[in-house]
Amino acid sequence: MTSTITSLIKKLLLLFLVFAGLYYAKSFLMPLFIGGILATLFLPFCNWMERKKTPKGLAVFICFLTLVLGMASIVALLSWKIYDLVNDFEMMKKMAIETVSSVQLYIYDHLDLSFKEQFQILKSEQPSYGTIMQMLVESLAYFFTNLILVLVYFLFLLYYRVHIKVFFVKYTESSQQANMEDLISSAANISQQYLLGISKMIVILWLLYGIGFGLLGVENALFFAILCGLLEIVPYVGNIIGTTLTFLVSALHGADFTMLGGIVLVYVIIQMFQGWVLEPLILGPQVKVNPLFTIFALVLGELIWGISGLILAIPMIGILKIICDHIESLKPYGFLIGGVDAEKKELGFMKKIKAK
């Protein structure tokens, strides 16, 4: 009994040290992990080019260029639609002022706080203009520094991928080298499958949200469709944020209750379609992590690495599950993290569609 408790304490202490290390090494590890996961996404394309006798350096550079152009295209598309929103800024500002005035009047009538007292409370809570500008400059510098690091890590991890793989195999005992190779391949495959699946799902969500918002007559429907689709990289939370923003901006544009109710209905229908059809068809059960540990991963990811942690949480816990499944002593943890009989629960018609 005593030895069991001691073993449990050691494991908990090790877990605490791992999370502490992840937190304090955030500046180093976060860009490395993002670059590594993006590199696994381009592995099939890079390997295909090399099999076609393309020089390794050129193949890696083409992958790098494809990634940069893809990111630039998304930013350009969003910027174009944001410009349309800016054109409506004056009207939205007027609607916002009217809404704030109504709220202030309600507070005055029900809480007996004068407009002057309300203004003083808001002023005491708001940071100064200089503080806001400093935070903005620091945030932009932090973002671009990490973006450059991510691209550099992506480039070199893709170029030295075989060298790194051989290192891990050589570092492993001879009897376990085959298992290590299988583990590395499985971890890379799970990252590829997850990222490719998410990419396909985002494109489909763009179409679905675009059709839904377009039929409702939502102002800047394309922008909000793209936003809701992109936020899918943060499971559960992302689509809620995107739909809420669509709802609020539409309300500021003077949308009636029919349109606002339609926005909520579009969200509900698409979420049902996504959960019952898209996820089983595109992601598949092998990528699935049960909802409880998905939430755990998202909370811990945000706690340790902020927004980047939210984005990395699901692929990282998927890789963790693969590692647990390949190490005998960790297999119970892999079972715990995974879905409950995911293969058996998959709908029959989905299996037929996959077979086709």
mmCIF file of C-alpha atoms in Angstrom:
data_model
loop_
_atom_site.group_PDB
_atom_site.id
_atom_site.type_symbol
_atom_site.label_atom_id
_atom_site.label_comp_id
_atom_site.label_asym_id
_atom_site.label_seq_id
_atom_site.Cartn_x
_atom_site.Cartn_y
_atom_site.Cartn_z
ATOM 1 C CA MET A 1 0.000 0.000 0.000
ATOM 2 C CA THR A 2 2.788 2.404 0.961
ATOM 3 C CA SER A 3 4.734 1.632 -2.229
ATOM 4 C CA THR A 4 1.603 2.299 -4.337
ATOM 5 C CA ILE A 5 1.077 5.701 -2.702
ATOM 6 C CA THR A 6 4.765 6.541 -3.152
ATOM 7 C CA SER A 7 4.578 5.591 -6.833
ATOM 8 C CA LEU A 8 1.460 7.734 -7.288
ATOM 9 C CA ILE A 9 3.133 10.725 -5.622
ATOM 10 C CA LYS A 10 6.153 10.348 -7.893
ATOM 11 C CA LYS A 11 3.933 10.280 -10.992
ATOM 12 C CA LEU A 12 1.999 13.350 -9.854
ATOM 13 C CA LEU A 13 5.265 15.168 -9.122
ATOM 14 C CA LEU A 14 6.606 14.232 -12.566
ATOM 15 C CA LEU A 15 3.364 15.483 -14.167
ATOM 16 C CA PHE A 16 3.643 18.763 -12.264
ATOM 17 C CA LEU A 17 7.257 19.211 -13.395
ATOM 18 C CA VAL A 18 6.263 18.543 -17.023
ATOM 19 C CA PHE A 19 3.542 21.210 -16.939
ATOM 20 C CA ALA A 20 5.853 23.636 -15.120
ATOM 21 C CA GLY A 21 8.487 23.051 -17.795
ATOM 22 C CA LEU A 22 5.963 23.638 -20.574
ATOM 23 C CA TYR A 23 4.849 26.874 -18.916
ATOM 24 C CA TYR A 24 8.296 28.359 -18.269
ATOM 25 C CA ALA A 25 9.720 27.206 -21.621
ATOM 26 C CA LYS A 26 6.745 28.646 -23.534
ATOM 27 C CA SER A 27 8.801 31.113 -25.589
ATOM 28 C CA PHE A 28 11.025 28.295 -26.871
ATOM 29 C CA LEU A 29 8.620 25.346 -27.138
ATOM 30 C CA MET A 30 5.488 26.989 -28.557
ATOM 31 C CA PRO A 31 6.960 28.088 -31.945
ATOM 32 C CA LEU A 32 8.848 24.773 -32.128
ATOM 33 C CA PHE A 33 5.675 22.718 -31.651
ATOM 34 C CA ILE A 34 3.683 24.793 -34.146
ATOM 35 C CA GLY A 35 6.483 24.547 -36.710
ATOM 36 C CA GLY A 36 6.783 20.797 -36.118
ATOM 37 C CA ILE A 37 3.063 20.127 -36.524
ATOM 38 C CA LEU A 38 2.921 22.223 -39.700
ATOM 39 C CA ALA A 39 5.966 20.325 -41.005
ATOM 40 C CA THR A 40 4.145 16.988 -40.547
ATOM 41 C CA LEU A 41 1.272 18.386 -42.641
ATOM 42 C CA PHE A 42 3.631 18.903 -45.595
ATOM 43 C CA LEU A 43 5.487 15.588 -45.208
ATOM 44 C CA PRO A 44 3.462 13.684 -47.860
ATOM 45 C CA PHE A 45 3.859 16.515 -50.383
ATOM 46 C CA CYS A 46 7.592 16.837 -49.684
ATOM 47 C CA ASN A 47 8.150 13.053 -49.893
ATOM 48 C CA TRP A 48 6.195 12.913 -53.170
ATOM 49 C CA MET A 49 8.375 15.630 -54.729
ATOM 50 C CA GLU A 50 11.544 13.888 -53.598
ATOM 51 C CA ARG A 51 10.318 10.593 -55.110
ATOM 52 C CA LYS A 52 9.902 12.520 -58.386
ATOM 53 C CA LYS A 53 13.644 13.322 -58.242
ATOM 54 C CA THR A 54 13.170 16.879 -56.984
ATOM 55 C CA PRO A 55 16.258 17.947 -54.982
ATOM 56 C CA LYS A 56 15.561 17.857 -51.234
ATOM 57 C CA GLY A 57 16.360 21.537 -50.680
ATOM 58 C CA LEU A 58 14.079 22.614 -53.540
ATOM 59 C CA ALA A 59 11.237 20.358 -52.328
ATOM 60 C CA VAL A 60 11.459 21.835 -48.822
ATOM 61 C CA PHE A 61 11.552 25.369 -50.228
ATOM 62 C CA ILE A 62 8.429 24.698 -52.348
ATOM 63 C CA CYS A 63 6.622 23.463 -49.209
ATOM 64 C CA PHE A 64 7.770 26.578 -47.363
ATOM 65 C CA LEU A 65 6.584 28.828 -50.192
ATOM 66 C CA THR A 66 3.217 27.023 -50.323
ATOM 67 C CA LEU A 67 2.725 27.544 -46.580
ATOM 68 C CA VAL A 68 3.598 31.257 -46.771
ATOM 69 C CA LEU A 69 1.329 31.829 -49.792
ATOM 70 C CA GLY A 70 -1.536 29.981 -48.072
ATOM 71 C CA MET A 71 -1.200 32.083 -44.925
ATOM 72 C CA ALA A 72 -0.915 35.284 -46.979
ATOM 73 C CA SER A 73 -4.043 34.381 -48.987
ATOM 74 C CA ILE A 74 -6.142 33.892 -45.839
ATOM 75 C CA VAL A 75 -4.858 37.170 -44.347
ATOM 76 C CA ALA A 76 -5.549 39.020 -47.634
ATOM 77 C CA LEU A 77 -9.072 37.603 -47.844
ATOM 78 C CA LEU A 78 -9.871 38.556 -44.249
ATOM 79 C CA SER A 79 -8.315 42.014 -44.706
ATOM 80 C CA TRP A 80 -10.455 42.619 -47.767
ATOM 81 C CA LYS A 81 -13.641 41.831 -45.847
ATOM 82 C CA ILE A 82 -12.482 43.782 -42.785
ATOM 83 C CA TYR A 83 -12.130 46.806 -45.089
ATOM 84 C CA ASP A 84 -15.836 46.428 -45.929
ATOM 85 C CA LEU A 85 -16.623 46.370 -42.216
ATOM 86 C CA VAL A 86 -14.582 49.542 -41.666
ATOM 87 C CA ASN A 87 -16.707 51.283 -44.289
ATOM 88 C CA ASP A 88 -19.735 50.595 -42.088
ATOM 89 C CA PHE A 89 -17.928 51.782 -38.961
ATOM 90 C CA GLU A 90 -19.794 55.072 -38.629
ATOM 91 C CA MET A 91 -23.174 53.380 -38.802
ATOM 92 C CA MET A 92 -22.079 50.691 -36.334
ATOM 93 C CA LYS A 93 -20.668 53.386 -34.038
ATOM 94 C CA LYS A 94 -24.027 55.179 -34.071
ATOM 95 C CA MET A 95 -25.871 51.945 -33.262
ATOM 96 C CA ALA A 96 -23.386 51.155 -30.471
ATOM 97 C CA ILE A 97 -23.847 54.626 -28.940
ATOM 98 C CA GLU A 98 -27.614 54.182 -29.017
ATOM 99 C CA THR A 99 -27.276 50.765 -27.359
ATOM 100 C CA VAL A 100 -24.953 52.124 -24.657
ATOM 101 C CA SER A 101 -27.352 55.018 -24.017
ATOM 102 C CA SER A 102 -30.223 52.561 -23.557
ATOM 103 C CA VAL A 103 -28.137 50.508 -21.119
ATOM 104 C CA GLN A 104 -27.151 53.630 -19.172
ATOM 105 C CA LEU A 105 -30.797 54.704 -18.954
ATOM 106 C CA TYR A 106 -31.784 51.232 -17.719
ATOM 107 C CA ILE A 107 -29.040 51.335 -15.029
ATOM 108 C CA TYR A 108 -30.165 54.830 -13.976
ATOM 109 C CA ASP A 109 -33.806 53.721 -13.672
ATOM 110 C CA HIS A 110 -33.164 50.437 -11.843
ATOM 111 C CA LEU A 111 -29.889 50.910 -9.919
ATOM 112 C CA ASP A 112 -30.157 54.637 -9.210
ATOM 113 C CA LEU A 113 -26.680 55.399 -10.630
ATOM 114 C CA SER A 114 -26.434 58.767 -12.370
ATOM 115 C CA PHE A 115 -24.743 59.071 -15.771
ATOM 116 C CA LYS A 116 -21.825 60.905 -14.129
ATOM 117 C CA GLU A 117 -21.300 58.080 -11.615
ATOM 118 C CA GLN A 118 -21.458 55.471 -14.375
ATOM 119 C CA PHE A 119 -18.875 57.399 -16.405
ATOM 120 C CA GLN A 120 -16.532 57.626 -13.404
ATOM 121 C CA ILE A 121 -16.794 53.862 -12.798
ATOM 122 C CA LEU A 122 -15.997 53.113 -16.461
ATOM 123 C CA LYS A 123 -13.120 55.602 -16.492
ATOM 124 C CA SER A 124 -11.538 54.027 -13.398
ATOM 125 C CA GLU A 125 -11.726 50.568 -14.995
ATOM 126 C CA GLN A 126 -10.328 51.510 -18.417
ATOM 127 C CA PRO A 127 -6.567 51.585 -19.133
ATOM 128 C CA SER A 128 -5.013 54.787 -20.459
ATOM 129 C CA TYR A 129 -4.396 55.406 -24.170
ATOM 130 C CA GLY A 130 -0.626 55.115 -23.672
ATOM 131 C CA THR A 131 -1.030 51.752 -21.931
ATOM 132 C CA ILE A 132 -3.239 50.451 -24.750
ATOM 133 C CA MET A 133 -0.690 51.517 -27.412
ATOM 134 C CA GLN A 134 2.169 49.923 -25.466
ATOM 135 C CA MET A 135 0.235 46.652 -25.157
ATOM 136 C CA LEU A 136 -0.579 46.754 -28.889
ATOM 137 C CA VAL A 137 3.058 47.307 -29.920
ATOM 138 C CA GLU A 138 4.282 44.559 -27.577
ATOM 139 C CA SER A 139 1.632 42.143 -28.868
ATOM 140 C CA LEU A 140 2.516 42.829 -32.520
ATOM 141 C CA ALA A 141 6.256 42.427 -31.823
ATOM 142 C CA TYR A 142 5.591 39.150 -29.956
ATOM 143 C CA PHE A 143 3.371 37.854 -32.775
ATOM 144 C CA PHE A 144 5.788 38.597 -35.624
ATOM 145 C CA THR A 145 8.777 37.264 -33.668
ATOM 146 C CA ASN A 146 6.991 33.969 -33.074
ATOM 147 C CA LEU A 147 5.752 33.843 -36.662
ATOM 148 C CA ILE A 148 9.333 34.113 -37.956
ATOM 149 C CA LEU A 149 10.457 31.405 -35.520
ATOM 150 C CA VAL A 150 7.603 29.117 -36.618
ATOM 151 C CA LEU A 151 8.587 29.499 -40.276
ATOM 152 C CA VAL A 152 12.272 28.899 -39.506
ATOM 153 C CA TYR A 153 11.487 25.781 -37.437
ATOM 154 C CA PHE A 154 9.151 24.553 -40.178
ATOM 155 C CA LEU A 155 11.879 24.921 -42.796
ATOM 156 C CA PHE A 156 14.648 23.177 -40.868
ATOM 157 C CA LEU A 157 12.534 20.453 -39.244
ATOM 158 C CA LEU A 158 11.266 19.468 -42.684
ATOM 159 C CA TYR A 159 14.790 19.490 -44.111
ATOM 160 C CA TYR A 160 16.392 17.507 -41.256
ATOM 161 C CA ARG A 161 13.417 15.182 -40.610
ATOM 162 C CA VAL A 162 15.269 11.984 -41.547
ATOM 163 C CA HIS A 163 18.309 12.970 -39.475
ATOM 164 C CA ILE A 164 16.114 13.621 -36.409
ATOM 165 C CA LYS A 165 14.211 10.349 -36.887
ATOM 166 C CA VAL A 166 17.486 8.361 -37.086
ATOM 167 C CA PHE A 167 18.638 10.049 -33.872
ATOM 168 C CA PHE A 168 15.564 8.864 -31.960
ATOM 169 C CA VAL A 169 15.916 5.347 -33.384
ATOM 170 C CA LYS A 170 19.626 5.191 -32.463
ATOM 171 C CA TYR A 171 18.871 6.526 -28.992
ATOM 172 C CA THR A 172 16.441 3.628 -28.394
ATOM 173 C CA GLU A 173 17.514 0.149 -27.324
ATOM 174 C CA SER A 174 17.989 -2.308 -30.200
ATOM 175 C CA SER A 175 14.995 -4.412 -29.206
ATOM 176 C CA GLN A 176 12.710 -1.348 -29.250
ATOM 177 C CA GLN A 177 13.983 0.370 -32.409
ATOM 178 C CA ALA A 178 11.242 -1.074 -34.636
ATOM 179 C CA ASN A 179 8.617 0.078 -32.147
ATOM 180 C CA MET A 180 10.194 3.546 -32.065
ATOM 181 C CA GLU A 181 10.049 3.821 -35.868
ATOM 182 C CA ASP A 182 6.394 2.783 -35.768
ATOM 183 C CA LEU A 183 5.729 5.313 -33.005
ATOM 184 C CA ILE A 184 7.310 8.189 -34.968
ATOM 185 C CA SER A 185 5.412 7.255 -38.140
ATOM 186 C CA SER A 186 2.116 6.968 -36.248
ATOM 187 C CA ALA A 187 2.615 10.319 -34.486
ATOM 188 C CA ALA A 188 3.382 11.999 -37.832
ATOM 189 C CA ASN A 189 0.380 10.325 -39.474
ATOM 190 C CA ILE A 190 -2.008 11.360 -36.712
ATOM 191 C CA SER A 191 -0.841 14.985 -37.045
ATOM 192 C CA GLN A 192 -1.261 14.859 -40.821
ATOM 193 C CA GLN A 193 -4.688 13.275 -40.574
ATOM 194 C CA TYR A 194 -5.879 15.748 -37.965
ATOM 195 C CA LEU A 195 -4.577 18.831 -39.800
ATOM 196 C CA LEU A 196 -5.803 17.665 -43.213
ATOM 197 C CA GLY A 197 -9.168 16.753 -41.699
ATOM 198 C CA ILE A 198 -9.476 20.134 -40.000
ATOM 199 C CA SER A 199 -8.481 21.892 -43.263
ATOM 200 C CA LYS A 200 -11.192 20.024 -45.187
ATOM 201 C CA MET A 201 -13.730 20.730 -42.458
ATOM 202 C CA ILE A 202 -12.892 24.450 -42.449
ATOM 203 C CA VAL A 203 -13.478 24.663 -46.216
ATOM 204 C CA ILE A 204 -16.828 22.833 -45.893
ATOM 205 C CA LEU A 205 -17.833 25.098 -42.974
ATOM 206 C CA TRP A 206 -16.983 28.140 -45.106
ATOM 207 C CA LEU A 207 -19.481 26.889 -47.687
ATOM 208 C CA LEU A 208 -22.172 25.960 -45.149
ATOM 209 C CA TYR A 209 -21.941 29.180 -43.140
ATOM 210 C CA GLY A 210 -21.679 31.208 -46.354
ATOM 211 C CA ILE A 211 -24.878 29.649 -47.721
ATOM 212 C CA GLY A 212 -26.704 29.973 -44.383
ATOM 213 C CA PHE A 213 -25.694 33.578 -43.679
ATOM 214 C CA GLY A 214 -26.184 34.533 -47.346
ATOM 215 C CA LEU A 215 -29.767 33.205 -47.419
ATOM 216 C CA LEU A 216 -30.513 35.131 -44.224
ATOM 217 C CA GLY A 217 -29.157 38.334 -45.767
ATOM 218 C CA VAL A 218 -26.462 38.835 -43.104
ATOM 219 C CA GLU A 219 -24.274 41.885 -43.788
ATOM 220 C CA ASN A 220 -20.718 40.788 -44.802
ATOM 221 C CA ALA A 221 -21.865 37.141 -44.805
ATOM 222 C CA LEU A 222 -18.666 35.932 -46.521
ATOM 223 C CA PHE A 223 -16.415 37.466 -43.860
ATOM 224 C CA PHE A 224 -18.344 35.877 -40.989
ATOM 225 C CA ALA A 225 -18.496 32.532 -42.800
ATOM 226 C CA ILE A 226 -14.689 32.575 -43.173
ATOM 227 C CA LEU A 227 -14.290 33.642 -39.530
ATOM 228 C CA CYS A 228 -16.581 30.876 -38.182
ATOM 229 C CA GLY A 229 -14.762 28.296 -40.313
ATOM 230 C CA LEU A 230 -11.267 29.385 -39.242
ATOM 231 C CA LEU A 231 -12.244 29.359 -35.563
ATOM 232 C CA GLU A 232 -12.979 25.640 -35.930
ATOM 233 C CA ILE A 233 -9.306 25.091 -35.030
ATOM 234 C CA VAL A 234 -10.463 25.681 -31.425
ATOM 235 C CA PRO A 235 -13.043 22.880 -30.860
ATOM 236 C CA TYR A 236 -16.379 23.705 -29.204
ATOM 237 C CA VAL A 237 -15.305 27.274 -28.343
ATOM 238 C CA GLY A 238 -14.342 28.586 -31.797
ATOM 239 C CA ASN A 239 -17.686 28.277 -33.571
ATOM 240 C CA ILE A 240 -19.523 29.744 -30.579
ATOM 241 C CA ILE A 241 -17.252 32.820 -30.652
ATOM 242 C CA GLY A 242 -17.651 33.228 -34.422
ATOM 243 C CA THR A 243 -21.446 32.912 -34.296
ATOM 244 C CA THR A 244 -21.664 35.274 -31.313
ATOM 245 C CA LEU A 245 -19.652 37.922 -33.197
ATOM 246 C CA THR A 246 -21.920 37.468 -36.227
ATOM 247 C CA PHE A 247 -24.976 37.832 -33.991
ATOM 248 C CA LEU A 248 -23.683 40.982 -32.256
ATOM 249 C CA VAL A 249 -22.524 42.769 -35.413
ATOM 250 C CA SER A 250 -25.797 41.903 -37.176
ATOM 251 C CA ALA A 251 -27.688 43.313 -34.176
ATOM 252 C CA LEU A 252 -25.640 46.534 -34.432
ATOM 253 C CA HIS A 253 -26.558 46.697 -38.112
ATOM 254 C CA GLY A 254 -30.220 46.705 -37.046
ATOM 255 C CA ALA A 255 -31.086 43.068 -37.874
ATOM 256 C CA ASP A 256 -34.587 42.014 -36.828
ATOM 257 C CA PHE A 257 -35.396 39.109 -34.511
ATOM 258 C CA THR A 258 -36.069 36.811 -37.470
ATOM 259 C CA MET A 259 -32.515 37.237 -38.796
ATOM 260 C CA LEU A 260 -30.951 36.944 -35.336
ATOM 261 C CA GLY A 261 -32.929 33.787 -34.644
ATOM 262 C CA GLY A 262 -31.893 32.492 -38.071
ATOM 263 C CA ILE A 263 -28.194 33.007 -37.220
ATOM 264 C CA VAL A 264 -28.621 30.895 -34.083
ATOM 265 C CA LEU A 265 -30.556 28.259 -36.066
ATOM 266 C CA VAL A 266 -27.831 28.103 -38.757
ATOM 267 C CA TYR A 267 -25.241 27.539 -36.019
ATOM 268 C CA VAL A 268 -27.285 24.722 -34.417
ATOM 269 C CA ILE A 269 -27.962 22.948 -37.730
ATOM 270 C CA ILE A 270 -24.325 23.158 -38.867
ATOM 271 C CA GLN A 271 -23.068 21.914 -35.496
ATOM 272 C CA MET A 272 -25.399 18.900 -35.703
ATOM 273 C CA PHE A 273 -24.282 18.196 -39.273
ATOM 274 C CA GLN A 274 -20.640 18.606 -38.269
ATOM 275 C CA GLY A 275 -20.926 16.289 -35.262
ATOM 276 C CA TRP A 276 -22.936 13.549 -36.956
ATOM 277 C CA VAL A 277 -21.529 13.621 -40.500
ATOM 278 C CA LEU A 278 -18.353 15.667 -41.007
ATOM 279 C CA GLU A 279 -16.323 14.534 -37.993
ATOM 280 C CA PRO A 280 -16.931 10.762 -38.444
ATOM 281 C CA LEU A 281 -16.412 11.043 -42.199
ATOM 282 C CA ILE A 282 -13.362 13.332 -42.290
ATOM 283 C CA LEU A 283 -11.531 12.908 -38.975
ATOM 284 C CA GLY A 284 -12.417 9.305 -38.194
ATOM 285 C CA PRO A 285 -12.340 7.479 -34.847
ATOM 286 C CA GLN A 286 -8.557 7.080 -34.676
ATOM 287 C CA VAL A 287 -8.102 10.851 -34.266
ATOM 288 C CA LYS A 288 -10.872 11.067 -31.702
ATOM 289 C CA VAL A 289 -10.189 12.075 -28.126
ATOM 290 C CA ASN A 290 -13.178 11.777 -25.817
ATOM 291 C CA PRO A 291 -14.924 15.095 -24.970
ATOM 292 C CA LEU A 292 -13.839 15.086 -21.314
ATOM 293 C CA PHE A 293 -10.135 15.033 -22.174
ATOM 294 C CA THR A 294 -10.726 17.409 -25.076
ATOM 295 C CA ILE A 295 -11.990 19.974 -22.548
ATOM 296 C CA PHE A 296 -9.083 19.154 -20.189
ATOM 297 C CA ALA A 297 -6.624 19.686 -23.060
ATOM 298 C CA LEU A 298 -8.210 23.000 -24.087
ATOM 299 C CA VAL A 299 -8.254 24.358 -20.521
ATOM 300 C CA LEU A 300 -4.665 23.301 -19.806
ATOM 301 C CA GLY A 301 -3.505 24.508 -23.228
ATOM 302 C CA GLU A 302 -4.978 27.964 -22.647
ATOM 303 C CA LEU A 303 -3.627 28.044 -19.083
ATOM 304 C CA ILE A 304 -0.081 27.174 -20.169
ATOM 305 C CA TRP A 305 0.267 28.792 -23.618
ATOM 306 C CA GLY A 306 -2.789 31.028 -24.070
ATOM 307 C CA ILE A 307 -4.444 31.167 -27.519
ATOM 308 C CA SER A 308 -1.636 29.134 -29.087
ATOM 309 C CA GLY A 309 -2.232 26.461 -26.460
ATOM 310 C CA LEU A 310 -5.906 26.286 -27.445
ATOM 311 C CA ILE A 311 -4.902 25.707 -31.077
ATOM 312 C CA LEU A 312 -2.214 23.130 -30.271
ATOM 313 C CA ALA A 313 -4.155 21.278 -27.571
ATOM 314 C CA ILE A 314 -6.046 18.772 -29.730
ATOM 315 C CA PRO A 315 -3.216 17.647 -32.072
ATOM 316 C CA MET A 316 -0.848 17.395 -29.089
ATOM 317 C CA ILE A 317 -3.202 15.244 -27.019
ATOM 318 C CA GLY A 318 -3.796 13.125 -30.147
ATOM 319 C CA ILE A 319 -0.028 12.563 -30.422
ATOM 320 C CA LEU A 320 0.102 11.835 -26.680
ATOM 321 C CA LYS A 321 -2.571 9.163 -27.169
ATOM 322 C CA ILE A 322 -0.506 7.553 -29.954
ATOM 323 C CA ILE A 323 2.583 7.517 -27.703
ATOM 324 C CA CYS A 324 0.571 5.919 -24.888
ATOM 325 C CA ASP A 325 -0.837 3.300 -27.292
ATOM 326 C CA HIS A 326 2.687 2.250 -28.320
ATOM 327 C CA ILE A 327 4.213 1.946 -24.838
ATOM 328 C CA GLU A 328 2.980 -1.054 -22.884
ATOM 329 C CA SER A 329 2.994 0.602 -19.460
ATOM 330 C CA LEU A 330 1.099 3.650 -20.811
ATOM 331 C CA LYS A 331 -1.619 1.796 -22.771
ATOM 332 C CA PRO A 332 -4.259 2.270 -20.015
ATOM 333 C CA TYR A 333 -3.767 6.054 -20.337
ATOM 334 C CA GLY A 334 -4.218 5.844 -24.107
ATOM 335 C CA PHE A 335 -7.465 3.954 -23.540
ATOM 336 C CA LEU A 336 -8.579 6.593 -21.020
ATOM 337 C CA ILE A 337 -7.890 9.501 -23.397
ATOM 338 C CA GLY A 338 -9.478 7.831 -26.440
ATOM 339 C CA GLY A 339 -13.121 7.655 -27.443
ATOM 340 C CA VAL A 340 -15.362 4.991 -25.957
ATOM 341 C CA ASP A 341 -15.690 2.244 -28.570
ATOM 342 C CA ALA A 342 -15.382 4.854 -31.315
ATOM 343 C CA GLU A 343 -15.075 2.231 -34.029
ATOM 344 C CA LYS A 344 -18.214 0.381 -32.916
ATOM 345 C CA LYS A 345 -20.286 3.521 -32.537
ATOM 346 C CA GLU A 346 -19.580 4.760 -36.034
ATOM 347 C CA LEU A 347 -22.791 4.766 -38.075
ATOM 348 C CA GLY A 348 -23.204 2.033 -40.682
ATOM 349 C CA PHE A 349 -23.964 4.409 -43.513
ATOM 350 C CA MET A 350 -20.763 6.343 -42.718
ATOM 351 C CA LYS A 351 -18.722 3.155 -43.178
ATOM 352 C CA LYS A 352 -20.419 2.615 -46.555
ATOM 353 C CA ILE A 353 -19.649 6.194 -47.642
ATOM 354 C CA LYS A 354 -15.997 5.758 -46.603
ATOM 355 C CA ALA A 355 -15.807 2.495 -48.543
ATOM 356 C CA LYS A 356 -17.118 4.258 -51.651
#
